[in-house]
Coordinates of N, CA, C and O in Angstrom, one line a residue:
F578 N 0.8 -1.2 0.0 CA 0.0 0.0 0.0 C 0.9 1.3 0.0 O 0.7 2.1 -0.8
Y579 N 1.8 1.3 0.9 CA 2.6 2.5 1.0 C 3.6 2.7 -0.1 O 3.8 3.8 -0.6
F580 N 4.1 1.6 -0.6 CA 5.0 1.7 -1.8 C 4.2 2.2 -3.0 O 4.7 2.9 -3.9
G581 N 2.9 1.8 -3.1 CA 2.1 2.3 -4.2 C 1.9 3.8 -4.2 O 1.7 4.4 -5.2
Q582 N 1.9 4.3 -3.0 CA 1.7 5.8 -2.9 C 3.1 6.5 -3.1 O 3.2 7.6 -3.6
L583 N 4.1 5.9 -2.6 CA 5.4 6.5 -2.6 C 6.2 6.4 -4.0 O 6.8 7.4 -4.4
A584 N 6.0 5.3 -4.6 CA 6.8 5.0 -5.8 C 6.5 6.1 -6.9 O 7.4 6.5 -7.6
P585 N 5.3 6.5 -7.2 CA 5.0 7.5 -8.2 C 5.6 8.9 -7.9 O 6.1 9.6 -8.8
V586 N 5.7 9.3 -6.7 CA 6.1 10.6 -6.3 C 7.6 10.7 -6.0 O 8.3 11.7 -6.1
A587 N 8.2 9.6 -5.6 CA 9.6 9.5 -5.2 C 10.2 8.2 -5.7 O 10.6 7.4 -4.8
P588 N 10.2 7.9 -7.0 CA 10.6 6.6 -7.5 C 12.0 6.2 -7.1 O 12.4 5.0 -7.0
N589 N 12.9 7.2 -7.0 CA 14.3 6.9 -6.7 C 14.7 7.0 -5.2 O 15.9 6.8 -4.9
L590 N 13.7 7.2 -4.4 CA 14.0 7.2 -2.9 C 14.5 5.8 -2.5 O 13.9 4.8 -2.9
R591 N 15.6 5.7 -1.8 CA 16.2 4.4 -1.4 C 16.1 4.2 0.1 O 16.2 5.1 0.8
D592 N 16.0 2.9 0.4 CA 15.9 2.6 1.8 C 17.4 2.2 2.3 O 18.3 2.4 1.5
A593 N 17.5 1.7 3.5 CA 18.8 1.4 4.0 C 19.5 0.3 3.3 O 20.8 0.2 3.3
T594 N 18.8 -0.5 2.6 CA 19.4 -1.6 1.8 C 19.7 -1.1 0.3 O 20.1 -2.0 -0.5
N595 N 19.5 0.1 0.1 CA 19.7 0.7 -1.2 C 18.8 0.3 -2.3 O 19.1 0.3 -3.5
I596 N 17.6 -0.2 -1.9 CA 16.6 -0.5 -2.9 C 15.6 0.6 -3.0 O 15.2 1.2 -2.0
T597 N 15.2 1.0 -4.3 CA 14.4 2.1 -4.5 C 12.9 1.8 -4.2 O 12.5 0.6 -4.1
A598 N 12.2 2.9 -4.0 CA 10.7 2.7 -3.7 C 10.0 2.0 -4.9 O 9.1 1.2 -4.7
S599 N 10.5 2.3 -6.1 CA 9.9 1.7 -7.3 C 10.1 0.2 -7.3 O 9.2 -0.6 -7.6
E600 N 11.3 -0.2 -6.9 CA 11.6 -1.6 -6.9 C 10.8 -2.3 -5.8 O 10.3 -3.4 -6.0
R601 N 10.7 -1.7 -4.6 CA 9.9 -2.2 -3.5 C 8.5 -2.4 -4.0 O 7.8 -3.4 -3.7
F602 N 7.9 -1.4 -4.7 CA 6.6 -1.5 -5.1 C 6.4 -2.7 -6.1 O 5.5 -3.5 -6.0
R603 N 7.3 -2.8 -7.1 CA 7.3 -3.9 -8.0 C 7.3 -5.3 -7.3 O 6.5 -6.2 -7.6
I604 N 8.2 -5.4 -6.4 CA 8.4 -6.7 -5.7 C 7.1 -7.0 -4.8 O 6.6 -8.1 -4.9
A605 N 6.7 -6.0 -4.1 CA 5.5 -6.2 -3.2 C 4.3 -6.5 -4.0 O 3.5 -7.5 -3.7
T606 N 4.0 -5.8 -5.1 CA 2.9 -6.0 -5.9 C 2.9 -7.4 -6.6 O 1.9 -8.1 -6.6
L607 N 4.0 -7.8 -7.1 CA 4.2 -9.1 -7.7 C 4.0 -10.2 -6.7 O 3.2 -11.2 -7.0
N608 N 4.5 -10.1 -5.5 CA 4.4 -11.1 -4.5 C 2.9 -11.2 -4.0 O 2.4 -12.3 -3.8
Y609 N 2.3 -10.1 -3.9 CA 0.9 -10.1 -3.5 C 0.0 -10.8 -4.6 O -0.9 -11.6 -4.3
A610 N 0.3 -10.4 -5.8 CA -0.5 -11.1 -6.9 C -0.3 -12.6 -6.9 O -1.2 -13.3 -7.1
Q611 N 0.9 -13.0 -6.7 CA 1.2 -14.5 -6.7 C 0.5 -15.1 -5.5 O 0.0 -16.3 -5.6
S612 N 0.4 -14.5 -4.4 CA -0.3 -15.0 -3.2 C -1.8 -15.1 -3.5 O -2.4 -16.1 -3.1
L613 N -2.3 -14.2 -4.3 CA -3.7 -14.3 -4.7 C -4.0 -15.4 -5.6 O -5.0 -16.1 -5.5
I614 N -3.0 -15.6 -6.5 CA -3.2 -16.8 -7.4 C -3.2 -18.1 -6.7 O -4.0 -19.0 -7.0
A615 N -2.4 -18.2 -5.6 CA -2.3 -19.4 -4.9 C -3.6 -19.8 -4.2 O -3.9 -20.9 -3.9
I616 N -4.4 -18.8 -3.9 CA -5.7 -19.0 -3.3 C -6.9 -18.9 -4.3 O -8.0 -18.7 -3.9
D617 N -6.5 -18.9 -5.6 CA -7.5 -18.9 -6.6 C -8.4 -17.6 -6.7 O -9.5 -17.6 -7.1
E618 N -7.8 -16.5 -6.3 CA -8.4 -15.2 -6.4 C -7.9 -14.5 -7.6 O -7.1 -13.5 -7.6
F619 N -8.3 -15.0 -8.8 CA -7.7 -14.6 -10.1 C -8.0 -13.1 -10.4 O -7.2 -12.4 -11.0
C620 N -9.3 -12.7 -10.1 CA -9.7 -11.4 -10.5 C -8.9 -10.3 -9.6 O -8.6 -9.3 -10.1
L621 N -8.7 -10.6 -8.3 CA -8.0 -9.7 -7.5 C -6.5 -9.7 -7.9 O -5.9 -8.7 -7.9
A622 N -6.0 -10.9 -8.3 CA -4.6 -10.9 -8.8 C -4.5 -10.1 -10.1 O -3.5 -9.4 -10.3
Q623 N -5.5 -10.2 -11.0 CA -5.5 -9.4 -12.2 C -5.4 -7.9 -11.9 O -4.6 -7.2 -12.6
E624 N -6.1 -7.5 -10.9 CA -6.0 -6.0 -10.6 C -4.6 -5.7 -10.2 O -4.1 -4.6 -10.6
Q625 N -3.9 -6.5 -9.5 CA -2.5 -6.3 -9.1 C -1.6 -6.3 -10.3 O -0.7 -5.4 -10.3
F626 N -1.8 -7.2 -11.2 CA -0.9 -7.2 -12.4 C -1.2 -6.0 -13.2 O -0.2 -5.4 -13.8
E627 N -2.4 -5.5 -13.3 CA -2.7 -4.3 -14.1 C -2.0 -3.1 -13.5 O -1.4 -2.3 -14.1
R628 N -2.0 -3.1 -12.1 CA -1.4 -2.0 -11.4 C 0.1 -2.0 -11.6 O 0.8 -1.0 -11.9
L629 N 0.7 -3.2 -11.6 CA 2.1 -3.4 -11.7 C 2.6 -3.0 -13.2 O 3.5 -2.3 -13.3
L630 N 1.8 -3.5 -14.2 CA 2.2 -3.2 -15.5 C 2.0 -1.8 -16.0 O 2.6 -1.3 -16.8
A631 N 1.0 -1.2 -15.3 CA 0.7 0.3 -15.6 C 1.9 1.1 -15.1 O 2.3 2.1 -15.6
F632 N 2.4 0.7 -13.9 CA 3.5 1.4 -13.3 C 4.8 1.2 -14.1 O 5.6 2.1 -14.3
S633 N 5.1 0.0 -14.5 CA 6.3 -0.4 -15.2 C 6.1 -1.6 -16.0 O 6.0 -2.7 -15.5
P634 N 6.1 -1.4 -17.3 CA 5.9 -2.6 -18.2 C 7.1 -3.6 -18.0 O 8.2 -3.3 -17.8
N635 N 6.7 -4.9 -18.0 CA 7.7 -6.0 -17.7 C 7.3 -7.2 -18.6 O 6.4 -7.9 -18.3
P636 N 8.1 -7.4 -19.7 CA 7.8 -8.5 -20.6 C 7.8 -9.9 -19.9 O 7.1 -10.8 -20.3
A637 N 8.6 -10.0 -18.8 CA 8.7 -11.3 -18.1 C 7.4 -11.6 -17.3 O 7.1 -12.7 -17.1
V638 N 6.7 -10.5 -17.0 CA 5.4 -10.7 -16.2 C 4.2 -10.8 -17.0 O 3.2 -11.4 -16.6
E639 N 4.2 -10.2 -18.2 CA 3.1 -10.1 -19.1 C 2.4 -11.5 -19.4 O 1.2 -11.5 -19.3
P640 N 3.1 -12.5 -19.7 CA 2.4 -13.8 -19.9 C 1.6 -14.3 -18.7 O 0.5 -14.8 -18.9
T641 N 2.1 -14.1 -17.5 CA 1.4 -14.5 -16.3 C 0.2 -13.6 -16.2 O -0.9 -14.1 -15.8
A642 N 0.3 -12.3 -16.4 CA -0.8 -11.4 -16.3 C -1.9 -11.8 -17.3 O -3.1 -11.8 -17.0
V643 N -1.6 -12.2 -18.5 CA -2.6 -12.6 -19.5 C -3.3 -13.9 -19.0 O -4.5 -14.0 -19.1
W644 N -2.5 -14.9 -18.5 CA -3.1 -16.1 -18.0 C -4.0 -15.8 -16.9 O -5.1 -16.4 -16.8
V645 N -3.7 -15.0 -16.0 CA -4.5 -14.6 -14.8 C -5.8 -13.9 -15.3 O -6.9 -14.2 -14.8
G646 N -5.7 -13.1 -16.3 CA -6.9 -12.4 -16.9 C -7.8 -13.5 -17.5 O -9.0 -13.4 -17.4
E647 N -7.3 -14.5 -18.2 CA -8.1 -15.5 -18.8 C -8.8 -16.3 -17.7 O -10.0 -16.7 -17.8
R648 N -8.1 -16.6 -16.6 CA -8.7 -17.4 -15.5 C -9.8 -16.6 -14.8 O -10.8 -17.1 -14.4
C649 N -9.6 -15.3 -14.7 CA -10.6 -14.4 -14.1 C -11.8 -14.4 -15.0 O -12.9 -14.5 -14.4
E650 N -11.7 -14.3 -16.3 CA -12.9 -14.4 -17.2 C -13.6 -15.7 -17.0 O -14.8 -15.7 -17.0
Q651 N -12.8 -16.8 -17.0 CA -13.5 -18.1 -16.8 C -14.2 -18.2 -15.5 O -15.3 -18.7 -15.4
A652 N -13.7 -17.6 -14.4 CA -14.3 -17.7 -13.1 C -15.6 -16.9 -13.1 O -16.6 -17.2 -12.4
Q653 N -15.6 -15.8 -13.9 CA -16.8 -15.0 -13.9 C -17.9 -15.6 -14.8 O -19.1 -15.4 -14.5
Q654 N -17.5 -16.4 -15.7 CA -18.5 -17.1 -16.6 C -19.1 -18.3 -16.0 O -20.2 -18.7 -16.2
E655 N -18.3 -19.0 -15.1 CA -18.8 -20.2 -14.5 C -19.8 -19.9 -13.4 O -19.5 -19.0 -12.5
P656 N -21.0 -20.5 -13.4 CA -21.9 -20.2 -12.3 C -21.3 -20.8 -11.0 O -20.7 -21.9 -11.0
E657 N -21.5 -20.1 -9.9 CA -21.1 -20.7 -8.6 C -21.9 -21.8 -8.3 O -23.1 -21.9 -8.4
E658 N -21.2 -22.9 -7.7 CA -22.0 -24.0 -7.3 C -22.7 -23.7 -6.0 O -22.2 -23.2 -5.1
P659 N -24.0 -24.1 -6.0 CA -24.8 -23.8 -4.8 C -24.3 -24.7 -3.7 O -23.9 -25.8 -3.9
T660 N -24.4 -24.2 -2.5 CA -24.0 -25.0 -1.3 C -25.0 -26.1 -1.1 O -26.2 -25.7 -0.9
P661 N -24.7 -27.3 -1.1 CA -25.7 -28.4 -0.9 C -26.2 -28.3 0.5 O -25.5 -28.1 1.5
E662 N -27.5 -28.6 0.6 CA -28.2 -28.6 1.9 C -28.0 -30.0 2.5 O -28.0 -31.0 1.8
P663 N -27.8 -30.0 3.8 CA -27.6 -31.4 4.4 C -28.9 -32.2 4.3 O -30.0 -31.6 4.3
P664 N -28.8 -33.5 4.1 CA -30.0 -34.3 4.0 C -30.8 -34.2 5.3 O -30.3 -34.2 6.4
D665 N -32.1 -34.2 5.1 CA -33.0 -34.2 6.3 C -33.3 -35.7 6.7 O -34.1 -36.3 6.1
D666 N -32.6 -36.1 7.7 CA -32.7 -37.5 8.1 C -33.3 -37.6 9.5 O -33.2 -38.6 10.1
D667 N -34.0 -36.6 9.9 CA -34.8 -36.6 11.1 C -33.9 -36.9 12.3 O -34.4 -37.6 13.3
Q668 N -32.7 -36.5 12.3 CA -31.8 -36.8 13.5 C -32.2 -35.9 14.7 O -31.7 -36.1 15.7
N669 N -32.9 -34.9 14.4 CA -33.2 -34.0 15.5 C -34.5 -34.4 16.2 O -35.0 -33.7 17.1
G670 N -35.2 -35.5 15.8 CA -36.4 -35.9 16.5 C -37.6 -35.3 16.0 O -38.7 -35.4 16.7
E671 N -37.6 -34.5 15.0 CA -38.8 -33.8 14.5 C -39.0 -34.2 13.0 O -38.1 -34.5 12.3
D672 N -40.3 -34.3 12.6 CA -40.6 -34.5 11.2 C -40.7 -33.2 10.5 O -40.5 -32.2 11.1
D673 N -41.2 -33.3 9.2 CA -41.2 -32.0 8.4 C -42.2 -31.0 9.0 O -42.1 -29.8 8.7
E674 N -43.2 -31.4 9.7 CA -44.2 -30.5 10.3 C -43.8 -29.9 11.6 O -44.5 -29.2 12.2
G675 N -42.6 -30.3 12.1 CA -42.1 -29.8 13.4 C -42.6 -30.6 14.6 O -42.4 -30.3 15.7
E676 N -43.3 -31.7 14.3 CA -43.8 -32.6 15.4 C -42.7 -33.6 15.7 O -41.9 -34.0 14.8
E677 N -42.7 -34.0 16.9 CA -41.7 -35.0 17.4 C -42.1 -36.4 16.8 O -43.2 -36.7 16.8
T678 N -41.0 -37.1 16.3 CA -41.3 -38.4 15.8 C -40.8 -39.4 16.9 O -39.8 -39.1 17.6
P679 N -41.5 -40.5 17.0 CA -41.1 -41.4 18.1 C -39.8 -42.1 17.7 O -39.5 -42.3 16.5
T680 N -39.0 -42.4 18.7 CA -37.8 -43.1 18.5 C -37.9 -44.5 18.9 O -38.7 -44.9 19.8
S681 N -37.1 -45.4 18.3 CA -37.2 -46.8 18.7 C -36.3 -47.1 19.9 O -36.2 -48.2 20.4
E682 N -35.5 -46.1 20.3 CA -34.6 -46.3 21.5 C -35.4 -46.2 22.8 O -36.3 -45.5 22.9
V683 N -34.9 -47.1 23.7 CA -35.5 -47.0 25.0 C -34.7 -46.0 25.8 O -33.5 -46.1 25.9
T684 N -35.4 -45.1 26.4 CA -34.7 -44.1 27.2 C -35.1 -44.2 28.7 O -36.2 -44.5 29.0
E685 N -34.2 -44.0 29.5 CA -34.5 -44.1 31.0 C -35.0 -42.7 31.4 O -34.6 -41.7 31.0
E686 N -36.0 -42.8 32.3 CA -36.6 -41.6 32.9 C -35.7 -41.1 33.9 O -35.0 -41.9 34.6
A687 N -35.6 -39.8 34.0 CA -34.7 -39.2 35.1 C -35.4 -39.5 36.4 O -36.6 -39.3 36.6
T688 N -34.6 -39.8 37.4 CA -35.1 -40.0 38.7 C -34.9 -38.7 39.5 O -33.8 -38.1 39.4
V689 N -35.9 -38.4 40.3 CA -35.8 -37.2 41.1 C -35.5 -37.6 42.5 O -36.3 -38.4 43.1
T690 N -34.5 -37.1 43.1 CA -34.2 -37.4 44.5 C -34.4 -36.1 45.3 O -33.7 -35.1 45.0
P691 N -35.4 -36.1 46.2 CA -35.6 -34.9 47.0 C -34.4 -34.6 47.9 O -33.8 -35.5 48.5
T692 N -34.2 -33.3 48.0 CA -33.1 -32.9 48.9 C -33.7 -32.5 50.2 O -34.7 -31.8 50.3
P693 N -33.1 -32.9 51.4 CA -33.7 -32.6 52.7 C -33.5 -31.1 53.0 O -32.8 -30.3 52.6

């Protein structure tokens, strides 16, 4: 975030390791895009690649950016799979109308012991 703000206004500003703000921005943006790819967030990764390539064209990165853009388009075209509902197997002791269904299990009645 901060390198994105600093790199355009002070691209040659160097830190203690002699790396420029521009280079820090490129490294951070590329690493962030790659981490988004790893979790299948292709559209968010595409935004990062667009930001990176707008700041500084890089022929080595462009093929990956194109691939990510294609994956983003595919993800937008595919309908999301609905979350399957759990089967209703009456495990909660109620039928569809909310009435209790009898169980075949024998249950012991609780005994009440009066306290003196």
